[in-house]
Amino acid sequence: MCSYNAINSTASCGNAWMNVDVVRAHWGFEGVIESDCGAVEGISSHIHGGWSAATMEVALAAMNASVSVDCAAGPKNAYTRNLRNAVSDQLLSRTQLETAVARIFTGRIQLGEFDQGAAGNPYGNLSDDTIFSAMHQTLSLESARQSIVLLRNSNGSGAAKLPLSPGLRIAVVGPNGNSSHIFQGSYHGANCPADGLSSGAASRDEGCLPSLLTEVTKLNKGGQTTFISGCSGPTWAEATADKANARRKDNMPGQQRCQTLVNISQINRTVAAADVVVLAIGLALQVTSAEETDRAHTSAGYTLPGKQLELARLLRQLRKPVIVVVLSGMAVGMDFIAAQQDWPLLVPGYGGSFGPVAIAEALFGHFSPSGRLPYTIYKEGWAANTPMVDMSLTAGDGRTHRWLGYKNRSLEPSFRFGAGESYTSFAVAVATAYPYITGGNEATWRARHRETQRDAERDRSLSVASYVVKTTNTGDFPASDATLIFVVARNISSAAPKPRPRQTLAEFVRTPVLDPLASHTAHVQLSLAAFAMTDWRGRSVAYSGTYSVIFDSGGERLAQQDVVLGRDVVVDAL
């Protein structure tokens, strides 16, 4: 059990005392640390499990932890209310306050805020053309392309198997099908000058930007593309009429809320006339995914909000080929969709201004998706066993790929971290590399490798495991591939802390776009840090014992190599 002293910025764990200023003292960071808005006040909030109700005390705690700026505005700002008195009462030294101010102004000087017209200030004269330059647009589009994850392609050869051919009758269906705002992310600036920043602008689509509908229509040359949302939500006036609930984002307006399914007969007609349906669903920024906003997390799950699941069930009943595009920046329960094995499934994130362009290009095979799922998509029943008010990653059934099912190994997600398919196939060969060896037989190589590993245990910067990863495109579609490299502790020292994660991502290899039959070779070296765990004293320790290095390609385990560490080595200590 540890206790914290806000006055002298120390933590007591039994008889051990340690400086909690890891960022400054240990990592040597000299920049500005700013709180999230309301975070300093949140220290004393019972909602967040705060340990104190004294505003002076929480202000001192934050300042002593090197937080230079309290973001909160007006009367909620703990610093403006308390730090003057803290200095007067000698609870806080003037030197500490001046150090915080100096860091703030140093950062502002480095950003050029005080010499806007100076020739040497790179930020002082940026034009709109510079900010939205062709280079920036190209980078944005490529980022959107590489972010797209193909979780599943059709297991058949029907109209829904990706990539599509132009000239089809395509029905874009769903609340995100004709939205441009959904791709922009939270806290974005005004993109379309005509829209301005009037009240409610954040909930409106932005006419100068594309939507999935507009981009699918462009690429479906010779075909016919139609759209129906099938969803409705309150108008802006209706959503804001109730002042008491004005901040409740579930009252936000628009089709993206999908509170009600509408025009069922028109959905039926639109789908019946189509060769294939693109179902565009997910989470809507400022509606079901934003600050102070989330989907319901109940014993029923954490599924798609509103009536989106009912819309998906309706399409299943209509027995048309369906391609699902789920827009979200986080995991969302989708058990029903996961069960539809003949429905291709794309998870593209939000994608920014070029998100719709990249998705449409992927649908029509202008490139092959190559992204890997950056989070775990849990089954909906996970929500019943995992309370969101408990921040521990081991609470309930566990969170993230490292801890999900660590107590119950049979517990599997709908889609696991790192999943992702391609329009082609790859062969990945993994060989152990023996560095610093120029000759001799295999026994000599292995003996020298053991010596090298012992050297590495003495010098933490050296590699303890080296591999050559050769990736070959064995299909007929140009594509990039990504191999994830996990470390799994098998039989290690009893001194290692418990519980222990199921796996840890140590490295990855991403190839350039490979033409059919082309290969790419990468050399991977893992240091002791790849095998280390953090103990209860805050030390990073690589414990002795046997580890498995797993090479994984989008859900398929390709190879396994064992690594034996001879002794416990402290990699980093506070």
Coordinates of C-alpha atoms in Angstrom, one line a residue:
M1 CA 0.0 0.0 0.0
C2 CA 1.4 3.4 -1.0
S3 CA 0.5 6.9 0.2
Y4 CA 1.2 10.2 -1.4
N5 CA 2.4 13.4 0.2
A6 CA 1.2 16.4 -1.9
I7 CA 3.4 18.9 0.0
N8 CA 6.8 17.4 -0.7
S9 CA 5.9 15.4 -3.8
T10 CA 6.9 12.0 -2.5
A11 CA 5.3 8.6 -2.3
S12 CA 5.7 6.2 0.5
C13 CA 5.5 2.5 -0.2
G14 CA 6.2 0.8 3.1
N15 CA 9.7 1.9 4.0
A16 CA 10.7 2.9 0.5
W17 CA 10.5 6.5 -0.7
M18 CA 10.7 7.5 -4.3
N19 CA 10.4 10.7 -6.3
V20 CA 7.2 10.6 -8.4
D21 CA 8.5 13.1 -10.9
V22 CA 9.4 10.4 -13.5
V23 CA 9.0 12.7 -16.5
R24 CA 11.3 15.4 -15.3
A25 CA 13.9 13.7 -13.1
H26 CA 14.1 10.3 -14.8
W27 CA 13.4 11.1 -18.5
G28 CA 14.8 14.6 -18.5
F29 CA 11.8 16.2 -20.1
E30 CA 11.9 20.0 -19.8
G31 CA 8.9 21.0 -21.8
V32 CA 5.4 22.0 -20.7
I33 CA 3.0 19.6 -19.1
E34 CA -0.7 20.7 -19.3
S35 CA -3.6 19.0 -17.7
D36 CA -6.7 18.0 -19.5
C37 CA -9.5 20.5 -18.9
G38 CA -11.0 19.6 -15.5
A39 CA -8.4 16.9 -14.7
V40 CA -6.9 18.8 -11.7
E41 CA -10.3 19.2 -10.3
G42 CA -11.0 15.6 -11.1
I43 CA -8.3 14.5 -8.6
S44 CA -10.8 15.5 -5.8
S45 CA -13.9 14.2 -7.6
H46 CA -15.6 11.1 -6.1
I47 CA -16.7 10.2 -9.6
H48 CA -13.0 9.5 -10.5
G49 CA -12.1 7.9 -7.2
G50 CA -10.3 11.0 -5.9
W51 CA -8.4 10.8 -2.6
S52 CA -9.1 14.4 -1.4
A53 CA -11.7 17.0 -1.4
A54 CA -9.3 19.9 -0.6
T55 CA -8.8 22.1 -3.7
M56 CA -5.6 23.6 -2.3
E57 CA -4.2 20.1 -1.8
V58 CA -5.1 18.9 -5.4
A59 CA -3.5 22.1 -6.8
L60 CA -0.3 21.4 -4.9
A61 CA -0.4 17.8 -6.0
A62 CA -0.6 18.8 -9.7
M63 CA 2.1 21.5 -9.4
N64 CA 4.5 19.2 -7.5
A65 CA 3.9 16.6 -10.2
S66 CA 5.3 19.2 -12.7
V67 CA 1.9 20.1 -14.3
S68 CA 2.6 23.7 -15.5
V69 CA -0.9 24.6 -16.8
D70 CA -4.3 23.8 -15.4
C71 CA -6.5 23.8 -18.4
A72 CA -9.8 24.5 -16.6
A73 CA -11.5 27.9 -17.3
G74 CA -12.6 30.5 -14.8
P75 CA -13.6 29.6 -11.3
K76 CA -12.9 25.9 -11.9
N77 CA -9.2 26.6 -12.3
A78 CA -7.5 25.2 -9.2
Y79 CA -4.2 27.2 -9.9
T80 CA -5.7 30.7 -10.2
R81 CA -7.8 30.1 -7.1
N82 CA -5.1 28.7 -4.9
L83 CA -1.4 29.1 -5.9
R84 CA -1.1 32.7 -4.8
N85 CA -2.2 31.7 -1.3
A86 CA -0.1 28.6 -1.5
V87 CA 3.0 30.7 -2.0
S88 CA 1.9 33.2 0.8
D89 CA 1.4 30.3 3.2
Q90 CA 4.7 28.8 2.2
L91 CA 3.1 25.6 1.0
L92 CA 4.6 26.3 -2.5
S93 CA 7.9 28.0 -3.1
R94 CA 8.2 31.0 -5.4
T95 CA 10.9 29.1 -7.3
Q96 CA 8.5 26.3 -8.2
L97 CA 6.0 28.8 -9.5
E98 CA 8.6 30.7 -11.5
T99 CA 10.0 27.4 -13.0
A100 CA 6.5 26.5 -14.3
V101 CA 6.1 30.0 -15.8
A102 CA 9.5 29.8 -17.4
R103 CA 8.7 26.5 -19.0
I104 CA 5.5 27.9 -20.5
F105 CA 7.1 31.0 -22.0
T106 CA 10.1 28.9 -23.2
G107 CA 7.7 26.8 -25.2
R108 CA 5.9 29.9 -26.6
I109 CA 9.2 31.4 -27.6
Q110 CA 10.2 28.2 -29.4
L111 CA 6.9 28.2 -31.3
G112 CA 7.7 31.8 -32.5
E113 CA 4.7 33.4 -30.8
F114 CA 6.7 36.6 -30.0
D115 CA 8.4 37.1 -33.4
Q116 CA 5.6 36.4 -35.9
G117 CA 7.2 38.6 -38.6
A118 CA 10.8 37.4 -38.1
A119 CA 12.4 35.8 -41.1
G120 CA 13.7 32.9 -39.1
N121 CA 10.3 31.9 -37.7
P122 CA 9.0 29.0 -39.7
Y123 CA 5.5 29.3 -38.3
G124 CA 4.8 33.0 -38.7
N125 CA 3.8 33.2 -42.4
L126 CA 2.0 29.9 -43.2
S127 CA -0.5 30.4 -46.0
D128 CA -3.6 28.3 -46.7
D129 CA -1.7 26.9 -49.7
T130 CA 1.1 25.7 -47.4
I131 CA -1.3 24.2 -44.9
F132 CA -3.4 22.4 -47.5
S133 CA -0.5 21.8 -50.0
A134 CA -0.5 19.0 -52.5
M135 CA 2.1 17.2 -50.4
H136 CA -0.1 17.4 -47.4
Q137 CA -3.1 16.1 -49.3
T138 CA -1.1 13.2 -50.7
L139 CA 0.1 12.3 -47.2
S140 CA -3.4 12.5 -45.9
L141 CA -4.7 10.2 -48.6
E142 CA -2.0 7.7 -48.1
S143 CA -2.5 7.7 -44.3
A144 CA -6.2 7.0 -44.9
R145 CA -5.4 4.1 -47.3
Q146 CA -2.9 2.5 -44.9
S147 CA -5.4 2.8 -42.0
I148 CA -8.1 0.6 -43.6
V149 CA -8.4 -2.8 -42.1
L150 CA -10.1 -5.6 -44.1
L151 CA -11.3 -7.8 -41.2
R152 CA -13.0 -10.3 -43.6
N153 CA -13.7 -10.8 -47.2
S154 CA -16.5 -12.9 -48.6
N155 CA -16.0 -16.6 -48.4
G156 CA -17.7 -17.0 -51.7
S157 CA -17.3 -15.5 -55.2
G158 CA -20.6 -13.6 -55.4
A159 CA -21.2 -9.9 -55.9
A160 CA -20.1 -8.9 -52.5
K161 CA -16.6 -10.4 -52.7
L162 CA -14.0 -7.6 -52.8
P163 CA -12.7 -5.9 -54.8
L164 CA -15.8 -4.8 -56.7
S165 CA -16.0 -4.2 -60.4
P166 CA -17.4 -0.9 -61.7
G167 CA -20.8 -1.0 -63.5
L168 CA -22.8 -2.5 -60.7
R169 CA -26.1 -1.4 -59.1
I170 CA -24.9 -0.4 -55.7
A171 CA -27.1 0.7 -52.8
V172 CA -25.3 2.7 -50.1
V173 CA -27.4 2.2 -46.9
G174 CA -27.0 3.5 -43.4
P175 CA -26.6 6.6 -41.2
N176 CA -22.9 7.1 -42.3
G177 CA -23.4 6.6 -46.0
N178 CA -23.8 10.2 -47.0
S179 CA -22.0 12.0 -44.2
S180 CA -18.8 14.0 -44.6
H181 CA -18.5 15.3 -41.1
I182 CA -18.2 11.8 -39.6
F183 CA -14.7 11.4 -41.1
Q184 CA -13.3 14.6 -39.6
G185 CA -12.6 13.5 -36.0
S186 CA -13.2 15.5 -32.9
Y187 CA -11.9 19.1 -32.5
H188 CA -11.4 19.7 -36.2
G189 CA -11.4 23.2 -37.6
A190 CA -13.8 24.7 -40.2
N191 CA -13.1 23.0 -43.5
C192 CA -15.8 24.7 -45.6
P193 CA -15.8 28.6 -45.5
A194 CA -19.4 28.8 -46.4
D195 CA -20.4 26.7 -43.4
G196 CA -18.8 29.0 -40.9
L197 CA -19.0 28.3 -37.2
S198 CA -22.6 29.0 -36.4
S199 CA -24.5 27.2 -33.7
G200 CA -24.9 23.6 -34.6
A201 CA -22.2 23.5 -37.3
A202 CA -20.5 20.6 -35.6
S203 CA -23.5 18.4 -36.3
R204 CA -23.9 19.3 -40.0
D205 CA -22.2 17.7 -42.9
E206 CA -19.6 19.9 -44.7
G207 CA -20.5 20.4 -48.3
C208 CA -17.0 20.9 -49.7
L209 CA -15.8 17.5 -48.5
P210 CA -16.7 14.1 -49.9
S211 CA -18.9 11.4 -48.5
L212 CA -18.8 7.7 -49.0
L213 CA -21.8 8.0 -51.4
T214 CA -20.1 10.7 -53.6
E215 CA -16.8 8.6 -53.9
V216 CA -18.5 5.3 -54.6
T217 CA -20.6 7.0 -57.2
K218 CA -17.5 8.4 -58.9
L219 CA -15.7 5.0 -59.1
N220 CA -18.8 3.0 -60.0
K221 CA -18.4 4.0 -63.7
G222 CA -21.2 2.7 -65.9
G223 CA -23.2 1.6 -62.9
Q224 CA -25.9 3.1 -60.7
T225 CA -25.4 4.2 -57.1
T226 CA -28.3 5.0 -54.8
F227 CA -28.5 5.9 -51.2
I228 CA -31.0 5.6 -48.3
S229 CA -30.1 6.2 -44.7
G230 CA -33.0 4.3 -43.2
C231 CA -32.4 6.2 -39.9
S232 CA -33.8 9.3 -38.3
G233 CA -32.9 11.4 -35.3
P234 CA -34.1 14.6 -33.7
T235 CA -33.6 17.9 -35.4
W236 CA -31.2 20.5 -34.0
A237 CA -34.1 22.5 -32.5
E238 CA -35.6 19.3 -30.9
A239 CA -32.3 18.2 -29.5
T240 CA -31.5 21.5 -27.9
A241 CA -35.0 22.5 -26.8
D242 CA -34.6 20.7 -23.4
K243 CA -32.0 23.0 -21.7
A244 CA -31.6 20.6 -18.9
N245 CA -30.4 17.9 -21.3
A246 CA -28.7 20.2 -23.8
R247 CA -25.3 18.6 -23.0
R248 CA -26.5 15.1 -23.3
K249 CA -25.0 14.0 -26.6
D250 CA -27.6 11.3 -27.0
N251 CA -30.0 14.1 -27.8
M252 CA -27.8 15.4 -30.6
P253 CA -29.5 15.7 -34.0
G254 CA -29.3 13.9 -37.3
Q255 CA -29.5 10.5 -39.0
Q256 CA -26.3 9.3 -37.3
R257 CA -28.1 8.9 -34.0
C258 CA -30.3 6.4 -35.8
Q259 CA -33.0 6.6 -33.1
T260 CA -35.6 5.2 -35.4
L261 CA -35.7 3.1 -38.6
V262 CA -37.7 4.9 -41.3
N263 CA -38.8 4.3 -44.8
I264 CA -38.7 0.6 -44.5
S265 CA -40.6 0.0 -47.7
Q266 CA -38.2 2.3 -49.5
I267 CA -35.3 0.4 -48.0
N268 CA -36.8 -2.8 -49.4
R269 CA -37.2 -1.3 -52.9
T270 CA -33.7 0.2 -52.9
V271 CA -32.1 -3.0 -51.8
A272 CA -34.2 -5.2 -54.1
A273 CA -33.0 -3.1 -57.1
A274 CA -29.3 -3.4 -56.2
D275 CA -26.6 -6.0 -57.0
V276 CA -24.8 -5.3 -53.8
V277 CA -25.3 -3.2 -50.6
V278 CA -22.7 -1.1 -48.9
L279 CA -23.9 -0.8 -45.3
A280 CA -22.2 2.3 -43.7
I281 CA -22.7 2.3 -39.9
G282 CA -20.7 2.8 -36.7
L283 CA -20.1 5.6 -34.2
A284 CA -20.9 9.2 -34.9
L285 CA -18.6 11.9 -33.6
Q286 CA -20.4 14.4 -31.3
V287 CA -23.3 12.0 -31.2
T288 CA -22.2 8.7 -29.9
S289 CA -18.4 9.2 -29.6
A290 CA -17.0 12.3 -27.9
E291 CA -16.1 13.7 -24.6
E292 CA -18.7 13.0 -21.9
T293 CA -20.4 10.7 -24.5
D294 CA -20.4 7.0 -25.0
R295 CA -22.6 4.2 -26.0
A296 CA -24.6 2.3 -23.4
H297 CA -22.4 -0.2 -21.5
T298 CA -24.8 -2.6 -20.0
S299 CA -25.3 -6.3 -19.4
A300 CA -26.7 -6.4 -22.9
G301 CA -23.3 -5.3 -24.3
Y302 CA -21.7 -2.3 -25.9
T303 CA -23.2 -2.7 -29.3
L304 CA -23.8 -0.3 -32.2
P305 CA -26.0 2.6 -31.0
G306 CA -29.6 3.3 -32.0
K307 CA -31.3 1.0 -34.4
Q308 CA -28.2 0.2 -36.5
L309 CA -28.2 -3.5 -35.5
E310 CA -31.9 -3.7 -36.5
L311 CA -31.0 -2.2 -39.9
A312 CA -28.3 -4.9 -40.4
R313 CA -30.8 -7.6 -39.5
L314 CA -33.2 -6.2 -42.0
L315 CA -30.6 -6.4 -44.7
R316 CA -29.9 -10.0 -43.8
Q317 CA -33.6 -10.8 -44.3
L318 CA -33.5 -9.3 -47.7
R319 CA -30.8 -11.8 -48.8
K320 CA -28.7 -9.4 -50.8
P321 CA -24.9 -9.4 -50.9
V322 CA -23.7 -6.9 -48.2
I323 CA -20.4 -5.2 -47.6
V324 CA -20.1 -3.6 -44.1
V325 CA -18.1 -0.5 -43.4
V326 CA -17.9 0.3 -39.7
L327 CA -16.7 3.8 -39.0
S328 CA -15.3 4.2 -35.4
G329 CA -12.2 5.1 -33.5
M330 CA -12.6 2.4 -30.9
A331 CA -14.0 -1.1 -30.4
V332 CA -17.8 -1.5 -30.8
G333 CA -19.7 -4.7 -30.2
M334 CA -20.9 -6.4 -33.4
D335 CA -21.6 -10.0 -32.7
F336 CA -24.4 -10.2 -35.3
I337 CA -22.2 -8.8 -38.0
A338 CA -19.2 -10.9 -37.0
A339 CA -21.4 -14.0 -37.5
Q340 CA -22.3 -13.1 -41.1
Q341 CA -19.4 -14.9 -42.7
D342 CA -20.4 -14.0 -46.3
W343 CA -20.3 -10.2 -45.5
P344 CA -17.0 -8.5 -46.2
L345 CA -16.1 -6.2 -43.3
L346 CA -14.0 -3.0 -43.5
V347 CA -12.9 -1.0 -40.4
P348 CA -11.3 2.1 -41.8
G349 CA -11.2 4.4 -38.7
Y350 CA -12.4 7.9 -39.6
G351 CA -9.8 8.7 -42.2
G352 CA -10.0 12.5 -42.3
S353 CA -10.9 14.5 -45.3
F354 CA -9.7 11.7 -47.7
G355 CA -11.3 8.9 -45.7
P356 CA -14.2 8.4 -48.1
V357 CA -11.8 8.5 -51.1
A358 CA -9.6 5.8 -49.6
I359 CA -12.6 3.5 -48.7
A360 CA -14.1 3.8 -52.2
E361 CA -10.7 3.0 -53.7
A362 CA -10.3 0.0 -51.5
L363 CA -13.8 -1.2 -52.4
F364 CA -13.0 -1.1 -56.2
G365 CA -9.5 -2.5 -55.9
H366 CA -7.4 0.5 -56.6
F367 CA -5.2 -0.8 -53.8
S368 CA -5.3 -3.7 -51.3
P369 CA -6.1 -2.9 -47.7
S370 CA -3.1 -3.7 -45.5
G371 CA -4.0 -2.3 -42.1
R372 CA -4.0 -4.3 -38.9
L373 CA -6.7 -3.8 -36.3
P374 CA -5.2 -1.5 -33.6
Y375 CA -7.5 -2.6 -30.8
T376 CA -9.5 -5.7 -29.7
I377 CA -13.2 -6.0 -30.7
Y378 CA -14.7 -7.8 -27.8
K379 CA -17.8 -9.9 -27.9
E380 CA -20.8 -8.1 -26.5
G381 CA -21.0 -10.3 -23.4
W382 CA -17.7 -8.9 -22.4
A383 CA -19.5 -5.7 -21.3
A384 CA -21.5 -7.6 -18.6
N385 CA -18.3 -8.7 -16.9
T386 CA -16.1 -5.7 -17.3
P387 CA -17.1 -2.5 -15.4
M388 CA -16.0 0.7 -17.0
V389 CA -15.6 2.5 -13.7
D390 CA -12.7 0.2 -12.8
M391 CA -9.6 1.4 -14.7
S392 CA -7.6 -1.7 -14.2
L393 CA -6.7 -3.6 -17.4
T394 CA -7.2 -6.9 -15.5
A395 CA -10.7 -6.0 -14.2
G396 CA -13.5 -8.3 -15.2
D397 CA -12.6 -10.4 -18.3
G398 CA -9.5 -8.2 -18.9
R399 CA -8.9 -5.5 -21.6
T400 CA -6.6 -5.2 -24.6
H401 CA -4.9 -8.0 -26.4
R402 CA -2.5 -8.3 -23.5
W403 CA -5.1 -9.1 -20.8
L404 CA -8.3 -10.3 -22.4
G405 CA -9.0 -13.8 -21.2
Y406 CA -5.8 -13.9 -19.0
K407 CA -7.9 -15.7 -16.4
N408 CA -10.0 -17.7 -18.8
R409 CA -7.8 -18.7 -21.8
S410 CA -10.9 -20.0 -23.7
L411 CA -12.3 -16.4 -23.9
E412 CA -11.8 -15.1 -27.5
P413 CA -12.8 -11.8 -29.0
S414 CA -14.9 -11.2 -32.1
F415 CA -11.8 -9.9 -33.9
R416 CA -8.4 -9.8 -32.2
F417 CA -5.8 -7.2 -32.1
G418 CA -3.7 -7.2 -35.3
A419 CA -6.3 -8.9 -37.5
G420 CA -6.4 -7.9 -41.1
E421 CA -6.7 -9.5 -44.5
S422 CA -5.5 -8.6 -48.0
Y423 CA -6.6 -9.1 -51.7
T424 CA -3.6 -11.3 -52.2
S425 CA -1.6 -13.9 -50.3
F426 CA 1.8 -13.8 -48.7
A427 CA 4.4 -16.3 -47.6
V428 CA 6.5 -15.3 -44.6
A429 CA 9.7 -17.1 -43.8
V430 CA 11.5 -16.5 -40.5
A431 CA 15.1 -17.5 -39.8
T432 CA 17.2 -16.9 -36.7
A433 CA 20.1 -14.6 -37.4
Y434 CA 23.4 -15.1 -35.6
P435 CA 25.2 -11.8 -35.5
Y436 CA 28.9 -11.3 -35.6
I437 CA 29.5 -14.7 -37.0
T438 CA 31.3 -15.1 -40.3
G439 CA 32.0 -18.8 -40.5
G440 CA 31.9 -22.2 -38.8
N441 CA 29.3 -24.9 -38.5
E442 CA 25.9 -24.6 -37.0
A443 CA 27.1 -25.8 -33.6
T444 CA 29.8 -23.2 -33.5
W445 CA 27.2 -20.6 -34.6
R446 CA 24.8 -21.5 -31.8
A447 CA 27.6 -21.5 -29.2
R448 CA 28.7 -18.0 -30.3
H449 CA 25.0 -16.9 -30.3
R450 CA 24.8 -18.0 -26.6
E451 CA 27.9 -16.0 -25.8
T452 CA 26.4 -13.0 -27.7
Q453 CA 23.2 -13.3 -25.6
R454 CA 25.2 -13.4 -22.4
D455 CA 27.0 -10.3 -23.5
A456 CA 23.6 -8.7 -24.2
E457 CA 22.4 -9.5 -20.7
R458 CA 25.4 -7.5 -19.4
D459 CA 25.0 -4.7 -22.0
R460 CA 21.3 -3.8 -22.2
S461 CA 21.6 -2.1 -25.5
L462 CA 22.7 -5.2 -27.4
S463 CA 20.3 -7.6 -29.1
V464 CA 19.4 -10.8 -27.4
A465 CA 17.4 -12.2 -30.4
S466 CA 17.9 -11.5 -34.1
Y467 CA 15.8 -12.6 -37.0
V468 CA 15.5 -12.4 -40.8
V469 CA 11.9 -12.0 -42.0
K470 CA 11.3 -12.6 -45.7
T471 CA 7.9 -11.8 -47.1
T472 CA 6.9 -12.9 -50.6
N473 CA 3.7 -11.9 -52.5
T474 CA 2.4 -15.3 -53.6
G475 CA -0.9 -14.0 -55.1
D476 CA -1.8 -11.9 -58.1
F477 CA -2.5 -8.5 -56.6
P478 CA 0.1 -5.8 -55.7
A479 CA -0.1 -5.2 -51.9
S480 CA 1.8 -4.4 -48.7
D481 CA 1.9 -6.8 -45.8
A482 CA 2.5 -6.4 -42.0
T483 CA 3.9 -9.0 -39.7
L484 CA 3.5 -8.5 -36.0
I485 CA 6.0 -9.9 -33.5
F486 CA 4.8 -10.8 -30.1
V487 CA 6.7 -12.0 -27.0
V488 CA 5.0 -14.5 -24.7
A489 CA 6.4 -15.5 -21.4
R490 CA 6.4 -19.3 -21.1
N491 CA 8.4 -20.5 -18.1
I492 CA 10.1 -17.6 -16.3
S493 CA 11.4 -16.7 -12.9
S494 CA 9.0 -16.9 -10.0
A495 CA 10.2 -13.4 -9.1
A496 CA 8.3 -12.0 -12.1
P497 CA 5.1 -10.1 -11.0
K498 CA 1.7 -11.6 -11.3
P499 CA -0.7 -11.5 -13.1
R500 CA 1.3 -11.7 -16.3
P501 CA 0.1 -10.5 -19.7
R502 CA -0.9 -13.1 -22.3
Q503 CA 1.4 -11.4 -24.9
T504 CA 3.2 -8.2 -25.6
L505 CA 3.8 -6.6 -29.0
A506 CA 7.5 -6.2 -29.4
E507 CA 8.0 -5.2 -33.0
F508 CA 6.4 -5.3 -36.5
V509 CA 7.6 -5.4 -40.1
R510 CA 5.7 -3.6 -42.8
T511 CA 6.7 -4.2 -46.4
P512 CA 6.4 -1.7 -49.3
V513 CA 3.8 -2.6 -51.9
L514 CA 5.0 -5.9 -53.4
D515 CA 4.2 -6.9 -57.0
P516 CA 3.2 -10.6 -57.4
L517 CA 6.2 -12.9 -56.7
A518 CA 8.2 -10.0 -55.4
S519 CA 9.9 -10.3 -51.9
H520 CA 11.0 -8.1 -49.1
T521 CA 13.6 -9.0 -46.4
A522 CA 13.8 -7.3 -43.0
H523 CA 16.2 -7.8 -40.2
V524 CA 14.6 -7.7 -36.7
Q525 CA 16.6 -7.3 -33.5
L526 CA 15.0 -7.6 -30.0
S527 CA 16.7 -6.2 -27.0
L528 CA 16.1 -7.0 -23.4
A529 CA 13.4 -4.3 -23.3
A530 CA 11.2 -6.5 -25.5
F531 CA 11.1 -9.2 -22.8
A532 CA 10.8 -6.9 -19.8
M533 CA 7.9 -6.5 -17.3
T534 CA 7.2 -3.7 -14.9
D535 CA 7.4 -4.9 -11.3
W536 CA 5.6 -3.4 -8.3
R537 CA 8.5 -1.0 -7.6
G538 CA 8.2 0.6 -11.0
R539 CA 11.3 -1.2 -12.4
S540 CA 11.4 -2.7 -15.9
V541 CA 13.0 -6.1 -15.5
A542 CA 13.7 -8.9 -18.1
Y543 CA 13.3 -12.0 -16.0
S544 CA 15.2 -15.2 -16.6
G545 CA 13.5 -18.1 -18.3
T546 CA 12.0 -19.1 -21.6
Y547 CA 10.0 -16.8 -23.9
S548 CA 8.4 -17.5 -27.2
V549 CA 8.7 -14.9 -30.0
I550 CA 5.6 -15.3 -32.2
F551 CA 5.4 -14.0 -35.8
D552 CA 1.8 -13.2 -36.7
S553 CA 0.3 -12.1 -40.0
G554 CA -3.2 -10.7 -39.5
G555 CA -4.4 -13.4 -37.2
E556 CA -2.4 -16.4 -38.5
R557 CA 0.6 -17.5 -36.5
L558 CA 3.4 -17.9 -38.9
A559 CA 6.4 -19.0 -36.8
Q560 CA 7.6 -19.4 -33.3
Q561 CA 11.1 -19.0 -31.9
D562 CA 12.1 -19.6 -28.3
V563 CA 14.5 -17.3 -26.4
V564 CA 16.1 -18.2 -23.1
L565 CA 17.4 -15.5 -20.8
G566 CA 20.0 -16.6 -18.3
R567 CA 19.4 -14.2 -15.4
D568 CA 17.1 -11.4 -14.2
V569 CA 18.3 -8.0 -15.7
V570 CA 16.9 -4.6 -14.6
V571 CA 16.4 -2.7 -17.9
D572 CA 15.2 0.5 -16.3
A573 CA 14.7 1.7 -12.7
L574 CA 13.3 4.8 -11.3

